[in-house]
XYZ file of C-alpha atoms in Angstrom:
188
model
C 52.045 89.046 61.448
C 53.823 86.796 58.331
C 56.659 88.891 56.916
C 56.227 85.982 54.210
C 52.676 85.586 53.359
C 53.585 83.685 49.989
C 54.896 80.539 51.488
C 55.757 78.391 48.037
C 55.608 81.264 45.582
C 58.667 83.317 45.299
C 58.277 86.344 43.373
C 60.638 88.499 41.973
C 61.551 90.790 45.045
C 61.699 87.564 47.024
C 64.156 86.038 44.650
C 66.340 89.240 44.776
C 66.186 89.132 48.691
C 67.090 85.946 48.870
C 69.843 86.044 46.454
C 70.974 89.129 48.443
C 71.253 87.318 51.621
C 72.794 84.389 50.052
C 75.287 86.898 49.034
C 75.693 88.040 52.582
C 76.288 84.709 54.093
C 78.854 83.365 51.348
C 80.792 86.672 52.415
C 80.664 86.333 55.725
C 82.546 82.808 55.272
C 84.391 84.049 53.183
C 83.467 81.884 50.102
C 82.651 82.531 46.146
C 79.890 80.580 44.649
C 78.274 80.700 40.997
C 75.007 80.061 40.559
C 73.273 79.122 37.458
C 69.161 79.525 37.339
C 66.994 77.928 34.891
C 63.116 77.598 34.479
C 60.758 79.669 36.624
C 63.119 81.529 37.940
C 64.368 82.957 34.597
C 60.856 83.410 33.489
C 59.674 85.168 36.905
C 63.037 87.776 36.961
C 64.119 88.011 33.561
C 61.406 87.936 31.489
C 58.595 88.734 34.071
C 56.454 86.215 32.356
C 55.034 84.482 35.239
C 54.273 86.564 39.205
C 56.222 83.971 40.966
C 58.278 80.582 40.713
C 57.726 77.828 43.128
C 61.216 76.817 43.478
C 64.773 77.890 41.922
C 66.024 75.284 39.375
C 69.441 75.597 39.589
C 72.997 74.344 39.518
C 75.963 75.263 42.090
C 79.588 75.522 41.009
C 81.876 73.716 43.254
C 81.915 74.952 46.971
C 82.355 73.499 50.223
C 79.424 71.454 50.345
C 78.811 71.573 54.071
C 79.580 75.257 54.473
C 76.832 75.503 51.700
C 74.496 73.069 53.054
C 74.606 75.177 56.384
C 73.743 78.766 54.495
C 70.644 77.029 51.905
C 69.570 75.824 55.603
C 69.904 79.341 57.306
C 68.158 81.048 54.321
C 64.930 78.344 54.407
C 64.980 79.457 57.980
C 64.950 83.437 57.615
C 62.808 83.121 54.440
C 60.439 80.381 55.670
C 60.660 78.856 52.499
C 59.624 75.065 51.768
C 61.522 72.014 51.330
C 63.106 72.055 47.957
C 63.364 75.445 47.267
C 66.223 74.725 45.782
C 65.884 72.259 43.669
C 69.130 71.083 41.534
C 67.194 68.058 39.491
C 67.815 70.493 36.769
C 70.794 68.607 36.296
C 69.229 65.291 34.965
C 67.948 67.006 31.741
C 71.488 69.163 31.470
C 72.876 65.718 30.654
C 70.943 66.032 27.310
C 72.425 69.784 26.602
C 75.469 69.455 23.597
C 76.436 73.385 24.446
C 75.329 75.557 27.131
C 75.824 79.197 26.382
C 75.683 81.290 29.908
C 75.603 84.990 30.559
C 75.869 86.531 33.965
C 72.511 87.643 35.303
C 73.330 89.028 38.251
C 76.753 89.930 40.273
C 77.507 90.218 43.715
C 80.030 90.182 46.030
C 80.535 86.965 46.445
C 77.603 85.244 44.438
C 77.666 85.156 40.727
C 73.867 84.430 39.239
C 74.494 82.881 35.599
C 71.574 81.846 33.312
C 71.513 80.195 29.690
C 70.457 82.341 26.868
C 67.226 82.531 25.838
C 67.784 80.145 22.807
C 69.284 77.380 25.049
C 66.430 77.769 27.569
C 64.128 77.590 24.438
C 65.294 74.679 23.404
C 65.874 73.027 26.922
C 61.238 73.943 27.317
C 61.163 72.166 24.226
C 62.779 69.162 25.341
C 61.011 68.970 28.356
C 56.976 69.564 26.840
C 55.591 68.793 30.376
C 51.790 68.983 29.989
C 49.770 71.700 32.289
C 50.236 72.521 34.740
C 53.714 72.919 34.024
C 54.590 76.368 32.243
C 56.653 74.883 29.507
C 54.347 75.607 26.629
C 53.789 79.492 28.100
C 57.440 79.784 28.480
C 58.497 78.334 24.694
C 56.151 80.927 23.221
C 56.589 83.759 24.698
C 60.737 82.475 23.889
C 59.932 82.428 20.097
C 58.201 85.574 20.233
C 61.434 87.194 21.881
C 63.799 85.559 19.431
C 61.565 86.410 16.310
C 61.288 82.506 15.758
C 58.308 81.929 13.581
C 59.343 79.238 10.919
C 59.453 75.456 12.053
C 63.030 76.174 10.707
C 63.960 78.321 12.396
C 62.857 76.672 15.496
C 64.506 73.309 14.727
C 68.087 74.844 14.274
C 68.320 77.047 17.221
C 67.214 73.798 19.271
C 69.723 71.334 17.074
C 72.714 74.160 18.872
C 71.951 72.495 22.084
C 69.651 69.929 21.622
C 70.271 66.562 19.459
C 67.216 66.013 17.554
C 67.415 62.692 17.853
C 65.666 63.151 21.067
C 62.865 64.802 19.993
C 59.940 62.091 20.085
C 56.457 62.058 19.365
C 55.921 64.134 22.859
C 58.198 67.190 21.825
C 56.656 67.331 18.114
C 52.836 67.960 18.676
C 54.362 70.446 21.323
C 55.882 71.656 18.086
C 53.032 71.587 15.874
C 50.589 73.084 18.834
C 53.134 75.788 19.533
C 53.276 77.057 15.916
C 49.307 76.674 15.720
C 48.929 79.023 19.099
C 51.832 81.696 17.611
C 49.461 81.445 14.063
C 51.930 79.580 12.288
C 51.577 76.250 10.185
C 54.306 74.370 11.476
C 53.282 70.876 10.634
């Protein structure tokens, strides 16, 4: 019998074990490591918005990259999880991020789990305004609806923190506009 039925989908408890056994592993070698989770993962254990994440977006502090290497490897194995289950192309659209504001999530031992603040992450699903079947849209609503954000205003400064405007094109404004529409607010 699969002690891992959900191959691909990592729900919360799956995300805890894992980041427990990371844990485990970084002690037994003795090393510290901060971790720092965006996307899915935030919206799967933080906010429960969504049952599961495919993947963690994330971004590693320095570490012994080998040492590393060899415990993501060892936890793929025991968790039978799929190739890019971690997935650090987070760091492409971090580029873009004038301030990051990070509060611990979760500490171990010897693994720290960091995340961005709700605002920041807002902003950073703004930016990003994938199209379905990405959860981007999901995930900036519910995010205004947690911050109280329900002027185009309002919405515009907390992403001008951490986002330059500039970059907003035509993309990122009718995911604006739609988003204001589906929370019942004119925001054209």
């Amino acid at each position: 019998m699969d002690a891992h039925p959900n191959i691909g989908l990592l729900d919360k408890s799956k995300l805890l074990e894992i980041f427990d056994y990371l844990n485990q592993q970084l002690k037994e070698n003795a090393m510290q490591l901060e971790l720092t989770i965006y996307g899915g993962c935030i919206m799967t254990m933080v906010f429960d918005n969504r049952p599961a994440t495919k993947d963690i977006d994330c971004v590693f502090s320095l570490a012994n990259d080998k040492l590393l290497e060899h415990i993501l490897k060892n936890t793929q194995f025991v968790f039978d999880l799929s190739d890019g289950w971690i997935n650090d192309e987070i760091k492409e659209p971090l580029k873009s991020i004038i301030a990051e504001e990070l509060e611990t999530f979760k500490s171990y031992s010897n693994l720290k789990i960091l995340k961005p603040k709700a605002e920041q992450l807002l902003a950073m699903k703004v930016l990003a305004a994938r199209p379905e079947p990405a959860k981007d849209f999901t995930d900036a609503a519910l995010l205004c609806k947690t911050l109280n954000i329900t002027t185009k205003a309002a919405l515009l400064a907390t992403i001008k923190v951490f986002v330059p405007l500039r970059l907003l094109g035509e993309r990122q404004i009718n995911f604006i506009k739609y988003l204001g529409e589906d929370l019942g607010y004119d925001w054209q």
